[in-house]
Short mmCIF file of C-alpha atoms and ligand atoms in Angstrom, two decimals:
data_model
loop_
_atom_site.label_atom_id
_atom_site.label_comp_id
_atom_site.label_asym_id
_atom_site.label_seq_id
_atom_site.Cartn_x
_atom_site.Cartn_y
_atom_site.Cartn_z
CA UNK U 197 0.00 0.00 0.00
CA UNK U 198 2.79 2.38 0.81
CA UNK U 199 4.01 3.37 -2.67
CA UNK U 200 0.53 3.86 -4.04
CA UNK U 201 -0.49 5.92 -1.03
CA UNK U 202 2.64 8.06 -1.16
CA UNK U 203 2.08 8.71 -4.83
CA UNK U 204 -1.46 9.84 -4.05
CA UNK U 205 -0.29 12.01 -1.19
CA UNK U 206 2.50 13.73 -3.13
CA UNK U 207 0.05 14.54 -5.90
CA UNK U 208 -2.37 15.94 -3.37
CA UNK U 209 0.04 18.28 -1.57
CA UNK U 210 0.10 21.82 -2.98
CA UNK U 211 3.38 23.73 -3.29
CA UNK U 212 4.31 26.03 -0.41
CA UNK U 213 6.56 29.10 -0.61
CA UNK U 214 8.76 27.90 2.26
CA UNK U 215 9.04 24.25 1.18
CA UNK U 216 12.35 24.13 -0.70
CA UNK U 217 12.58 20.32 -0.85
CA UNK U 218 9.19 18.56 -0.63
CA UNK U 219 8.49 15.05 0.73
CA UNK U 220 10.22 12.41 -1.39
CA UNK U 221 13.80 12.96 -0.33
CA UNK U 222 15.18 11.66 2.98
CA UNK U 223 14.01 14.83 4.70
CA UNK U 224 12.22 18.00 3.73
CA UNK U 225 13.92 21.40 3.55
CA UNK U 226 12.08 24.48 4.76
CA UNK U 227 13.08 28.07 4.16
CA UNK U 228 13.46 30.07 7.32
CA UNK U 229 12.10 33.59 7.69
CA UNK U 230 14.97 35.89 8.80
CA UNK U 231 14.43 37.36 12.24
CA UNK U 232 11.94 34.73 13.34
CA UNK U 233 12.36 31.87 15.79
CA UNK U 234 11.07 28.37 15.12
CA UNK U 235 8.18 27.24 17.35
CA UNK U 236 7.64 23.47 17.56
CA UNK U 237 4.84 21.47 19.15
CA UNK U 238 3.63 17.88 18.93
CA UNK U 239 0.51 15.96 19.93
CA UNK U 240 -0.22 12.24 20.02
CA UNK U 241 -3.86 11.29 19.50
CA UNK U 242 -5.20 7.77 20.02
CA UNK U 243 -8.43 6.14 18.94
CA UNK U 244 -10.43 5.46 22.09
CA UNK U 245 -8.76 8.27 24.04
CA UNK U 246 -8.86 11.51 22.02
CA UNK U 247 -11.53 10.45 19.53
CA UNK U 248 -13.74 7.45 18.86
CA UNK U 249 -12.95 6.49 15.30
CA UNK U 250 -16.08 4.34 14.92
CA UNK U 251 -18.24 7.34 15.86
CA UNK U 252 -16.46 10.35 14.37
CA UNK U 253 -14.82 8.80 11.30
CA UNK U 254 -11.29 9.32 9.95
CA UNK U 255 -11.85 12.80 8.51
CA UNK U 256 -12.77 14.28 11.88
CA UNK U 257 -9.85 12.42 13.51
CA UNK U 258 -7.46 13.88 10.94
CA UNK U 259 -8.89 17.37 11.32
CA UNK U 260 -8.66 17.28 15.10
CA UNK U 261 -5.09 15.94 15.09
CA UNK U 262 -3.86 18.93 13.13
CA UNK U 263 -6.19 21.43 14.82
CA UNK U 264 -4.87 20.68 18.33
CA UNK U 265 -1.35 21.42 17.11
CA UNK U 266 -2.43 24.65 15.42
CA UNK U 267 -4.13 25.65 18.66
CA UNK U 268 -0.80 25.25 20.47
CA UNK U 269 0.93 27.42 17.86
CA UNK U 270 -1.87 29.97 18.31
CA UNK U 271 -1.29 29.81 22.06
CA UNK U 272 2.29 30.94 21.40
CA UNK U 273 1.13 33.59 18.88
CA UNK U 274 3.20 31.80 16.26
CA UNK U 275 2.48 31.73 12.55
CA UNK U 276 2.00 28.11 11.36
CA UNK U 277 4.37 26.89 8.63
CA UNK U 278 4.59 23.10 8.40
CA UNK U 279 3.44 19.82 9.92
CA UNK U 280 4.96 16.35 10.11
CA UNK U 281 2.26 13.66 10.15
CA UNK U 282 3.00 10.17 11.46
CA UNK U 283 0.25 7.57 11.56
CA UNK U 284 -0.06 4.01 12.91
CA UNK U 285 -2.97 2.48 11.01
CA UNK U 286 -4.99 -0.61 11.93
CA UNK U 287 -4.48 -3.31 9.23
CA UNK U 288 -8.07 -3.40 8.01
CA UNK U 289 -8.72 -0.88 5.21
CA UNK U 290 -5.50 0.90 6.04
CA UNK U 291 -5.12 2.82 2.80
CA UNK U 292 -8.75 3.99 2.70
CA UNK U 293 -8.43 5.13 6.29
CA UNK U 294 -5.19 7.02 5.56
CA UNK U 295 -6.67 8.78 2.53
CA UNK U 296 -9.78 9.87 4.43
CA UNK U 297 -7.71 11.03 7.38
CA UNK U 298 -5.67 13.24 5.07
CA UNK U 299 -8.86 14.49 3.39
CA UNK U 300 -9.90 15.67 6.85
CA UNK U 301 -6.68 17.49 7.69
CA UNK U 302 -5.57 18.88 4.30
CA UNK U 303 -8.27 21.58 4.01
CA UNK U 304 -7.31 22.80 7.48
CA UNK U 305 -3.62 22.81 6.55
CA UNK U 306 -4.49 24.76 3.42
CA UNK U 307 -6.57 27.29 5.33
CA UNK U 308 -3.69 28.14 7.65
CA UNK U 309 -0.88 27.96 5.08
CA UNK U 310 0.61 24.80 6.58
CA UNK U 311 2.62 22.51 4.34
CA UNK U 312 2.77 18.79 5.13
CA UNK U 313 6.55 18.49 5.06
CA UNK U 314 6.79 14.79 5.84
CA UNK U 315 5.96 12.02 8.25
CA UNK U 316 5.57 8.28 8.32
CA UNK U 317 2.73 5.84 7.73
CA UNK U 318 2.78 2.33 9.24
CA UNK U 319 0.30 -0.48 9.84
CA UNK U 320 -0.09 -2.56 12.96
CA UNK U 321 -2.57 -4.74 14.86
CA UNK U 322 -3.56 -1.87 17.13
CA UNK U 323 -5.98 1.06 16.88
CA UNK U 324 -5.38 4.27 14.92
CA UNK U 325 -2.69 6.47 16.45
CA UNK U 326 -1.80 9.86 14.96
CA UNK U 327 1.19 11.97 15.89
CA UNK U 328 1.54 15.39 14.38
CA UNK U 329 4.40 17.79 14.96
CA UNK U 330 3.70 21.34 13.86
CA UNK U 331 6.28 24.02 13.12
CA UNK U 332 5.60 27.70 13.32
CA UNK U 333 7.45 30.99 13.41
CA UNK U 334 7.40 33.86 15.81
CA UNK U 335 6.43 37.26 14.45
CA UNK U 336 8.19 40.55 15.21
CA UNK U 337 5.94 40.78 18.28
CA UNK U 338 7.58 37.71 19.82
CA UNK U 339 6.07 34.55 21.30
CA UNK U 340 3.29 34.63 23.87
CA UNK U 341 4.35 32.70 26.98
CA UNK U 342 2.59 31.38 30.07
CA UNK U 343 5.09 33.00 32.38
CA UNK U 344 4.45 36.72 31.86
CA UNK U 345 1.27 37.44 33.86
CA UNK U 346 1.63 39.90 36.76
CA UNK U 347 -0.59 40.68 39.74
CA UNK U 348 -3.24 43.17 38.60
CA UNK U 349 -3.32 41.83 35.02
CA UNK U 350 -6.79 41.03 33.78
CA UNK U 351 -7.81 37.55 32.60
CA UNK U 352 -9.35 37.43 29.13
CA UNK U 353 -10.84 34.53 27.17
CA UNK U 354 -12.00 34.16 23.58
CA UNK U 355 -15.29 32.52 22.63
CA UNK U 356 -17.53 30.51 24.94
CA UNK U 357 -16.58 27.70 27.26
CA UNK U 358 -17.76 24.22 28.23
CA UNK U 359 -19.63 21.33 26.70
CA UNK U 360 -17.18 20.73 23.83
CA UNK U 361 -17.90 16.99 24.06
CA UNK U 362 -21.19 17.71 22.27
CA UNK U 363 -19.24 18.42 19.08
CA UNK U 364 -16.81 21.33 19.30
CA UNK U 365 -13.92 19.09 20.43
CA UNK U 366 -13.85 17.55 16.92
CA UNK U 367 -14.61 20.58 14.78
CA UNK U 368 -13.18 23.60 16.62
CA UNK U 369 -11.41 26.39 14.78
CA UNK U 370 -7.88 26.91 16.13
CA UNK U 371 -7.55 30.58 17.16
CA UNK U 372 -4.47 31.25 15.03
CA UNK U 373 -5.52 34.49 13.33
CA UNK U 374 -7.07 35.75 16.56
CA UNK U 375 -3.85 35.21 18.51
CA UNK U 376 -1.69 36.82 15.83
CA UNK U 377 -3.98 39.84 15.62
CA UNK U 378 -4.19 40.32 19.40
CA UNK U 379 -0.43 39.89 19.84
CA UNK U 380 0.32 42.43 17.13
CA UNK U 381 -2.22 45.05 18.17
CA UNK U 382 -2.15 44.89 21.96
CA UNK U 383 0.31 44.51 24.78
CA UNK U 384 -0.30 41.01 26.11
CA UNK U 385 1.66 39.69 29.07
CA UNK U 386 0.85 35.97 28.81
CA UNK U 387 -1.31 33.46 26.99
CA UNK U 388 -2.11 29.81 26.38
CA UNK U 389 -4.86 27.76 24.80
CA UNK U 390 -7.55 26.20 26.97
CA UNK U 391 -7.19 22.51 26.18
CA UNK U 392 -7.76 20.81 29.52
CA UNK U 393 -10.37 23.06 31.17
CA UNK U 394 -10.43 26.74 32.14
CA UNK U 395 -9.75 26.32 35.87
CA UNK U 396 -6.94 23.79 35.38
CA UNK U 397 -5.26 25.70 32.56
CA UNK U 398 -5.62 29.04 34.37
CA UNK U 399 -4.00 27.52 37.46
CA UNK U 400 -1.10 26.36 35.25
CA UNK U 401 -0.66 29.79 33.67
CA UNK U 402 -0.78 31.46 37.08
CA UNK U 403 1.76 28.99 38.48
CA UNK U 404 4.15 29.61 35.56
CA UNK U 405 3.75 33.34 36.20
CA UNK U 406 4.34 32.86 39.95
CA UNK U 407 1.05 34.47 40.89
CA UNK U 408 -2.56 33.52 41.62
CA UNK U 409 -5.86 34.13 39.85
CA UNK U 410 -9.42 35.10 40.80
CA UNK U 411 -12.28 34.14 38.46
CA UNK U 412 -15.50 36.19 38.54
CA UNK U 413 -17.98 33.39 38.09
CA UNK U 414 -20.76 35.51 36.61
CA UNK U 415 -18.41 36.85 33.92
CA UNK U 416 -17.41 33.45 32.52
CA UNK U 417 -18.90 33.05 29.00
CA UNK U 418 -20.83 29.79 29.33
CA UNK U 419 -21.49 28.08 25.99
CA UNK U 420 -24.94 26.88 24.92
CA UNK U 421 -23.43 23.35 24.84
CA UNK U 422 -22.50 23.64 28.54
CA UNK U 423 -26.05 24.75 29.30
CA UNK U 424 -27.40 21.88 27.27
CA UNK U 425 -25.23 19.39 29.16
CA UNK U 426 -26.30 20.83 32.51
CA UNK U 427 -29.95 20.71 31.49
CA UNK U 428 -29.75 17.16 30.20
CA UNK U 429 -29.37 15.69 33.68
CA UNK U 430 -26.40 13.63 32.42
CA UNK U 431 -24.62 14.46 35.67
CA UNK U 432 -24.99 16.79 38.63
CA UNK U 433 -22.81 19.55 37.26
CA UNK U 434 -24.06 23.04 36.51
CA UNK U 435 -23.36 24.89 33.25
CA UNK U 436 -20.76 26.98 35.13
CA UNK U 437 -18.99 23.87 36.33
CA UNK U 438 -18.84 22.61 32.76
CA UNK U 439 -17.43 25.96 31.59
CA UNK U 440 -14.79 25.88 34.35
CA UNK U 441 -13.69 22.26 33.99
CA UNK U 442 -14.59 20.77 30.59
CA UNK U 443 -11.60 20.08 28.36
CA UNK U 444 -11.00 20.77 24.68
CA UNK U 445 -12.48 24.25 24.32
CA UNK U 446 -9.33 25.34 22.46
CA UNK U 447 -10.05 28.99 23.16
CA UNK U 448 -7.35 31.49 24.14
CA UNK U 449 -6.63 32.44 27.74
CA UNK U 450 -4.78 35.75 28.00
CA UNK U 451 -3.26 38.11 30.53
CA UNK U 452 -3.20 41.84 29.81
CA UNK U 453 -2.53 44.91 31.97
CA UNK U 454 -5.77 46.58 33.14
CA UNK U 455 -5.90 49.53 30.71
CA UNK U 456 -4.99 47.26 27.80
CA UNK U 457 -7.60 44.66 28.79
CA UNK U 458 -10.21 47.37 28.99
CA UNK U 459 -9.30 48.55 25.49
CA UNK U 460 -9.44 45.00 24.09
CA UNK U 461 -12.87 44.33 25.58
CA UNK U 462 -14.16 47.71 24.41
CA UNK U 463 -12.81 47.37 20.86
CA UNK U 464 -13.79 43.69 20.42
CA UNK U 465 -11.35 43.26 17.50
CA UNK U 466 -12.29 39.63 16.74
CA UNK U 467 -15.29 38.00 15.08
CA UNK U 468 -15.73 36.02 18.32
CA UNK U 469 -16.31 37.57 21.75
CA UNK U 470 -13.44 38.51 24.05
CA UNK U 471 -14.45 38.48 27.69
CA UNK U 472 -12.78 39.65 30.88
CA UNK U 473 -13.32 36.96 33.52
CA UNK U 474 -11.15 38.03 36.45
CA UNK U 475 -7.67 39.06 37.45
CA UNK U 476 -4.29 37.84 38.53
CA UNK U 477 -3.26 38.39 42.14
CA UNK U 478 0.03 38.23 44.03
CA UNK U 479 -0.97 35.35 46.29
CA UNK U 480 -0.51 31.93 44.68
CA UNK U 481 -3.71 29.91 44.20
CA UNK U 482 -7.03 29.96 42.38
CA UNK U 483 -10.27 31.51 43.65
CA UNK U 484 -13.79 32.14 42.48
CA UNK U 485 -15.78 35.18 43.45
CA UNK U 486 -19.58 35.28 43.16
CA UNK U 487 -21.92 38.21 42.43
CA UNK U 488 -21.99 39.17 46.11
CA UNK U 489 -18.21 39.40 46.23
CA UNK U 490 -17.75 36.22 48.26
CA UNK U 491 -14.39 34.73 47.47
CA UNK U 492 -13.61 31.06 47.96
CA UNK U 493 -10.86 28.72 46.79
CA UNK U 494 -11.55 27.08 43.43
CA UNK U 495 -10.00 23.62 43.10
CA UNK U 496 -8.57 23.43 39.56
CA UNK U 497 -10.49 20.80 37.61
CA UNK U 498 -10.11 19.50 34.10
CA UNK U 499 -8.62 16.81 31.98
CA UNK U 500 -5.44 15.39 33.53
CA UNK U 501 -3.14 13.52 31.17
CA UNK U 502 -2.36 10.58 33.43
CA UNK U 503 -0.35 7.45 32.71
CA UNK U 504 -2.51 4.39 32.09
CA UNK U 505 -2.77 1.65 34.73
MG1 MG K 606 -1.62 24.20 24.85
#
């Protein structure tokens, strides 16, 4: 299957201005933009863990595998350039599966100017496993790190949160253009993408910045999906709890100084909402404050990537 598949794939990959030597040689050669730094990220997605292949199909699995990487580049305010795609395919219908997987991820790669610079495709007696490494470049505004938030900075989020399991976790739009625009137009101190749940990811950003964070519960933009989940009686959790702890929102979480945050919220420069949900404080830890100003500790909850067994 390999030669036939590779022939198909090479015919399917469009040229890219930075791809000097395309797949086909022992390694690809990418042109480097002078003055930029290379930003690299990688994600490993497994059938049964990060998607259910029998339910979502290979196109959605392929889309998601690239989208999670692009979300991490967005989190760094990096411009995407290339991706390396390595796949372990189950033996049955391997080639059909590989083609459909690529048909899911190629339009996304195209949309964000990402060239598929290489990878590997193997078969085995196990489930589908996809590893994608994505390469990006910093812009003249530098990378956006988790470590730059300071006490007094305001906490901002893009979009709406919670309930992604109802569909968004497979079809989300990585916030690449949004991050690049915000990083070029405003003075941001820190940022990351919300992949494992708002409260857990915010606690990580605060810890990297050696400060704490207070979330104003009423300000959190709760998604209709979170409300739907809470109303369905599937579990005891409220829509707010879903918004605070559900994984795979892939929205941006940002820290900006107060006057800058106020300007961002007032100007609303994106096609999706930008919401101020609280502020960073000097004391380490995470708190929630309700409408009456009562502050209590908020245990960070979300998706923990634990070892099996
Ligand atoms: Mg991330």
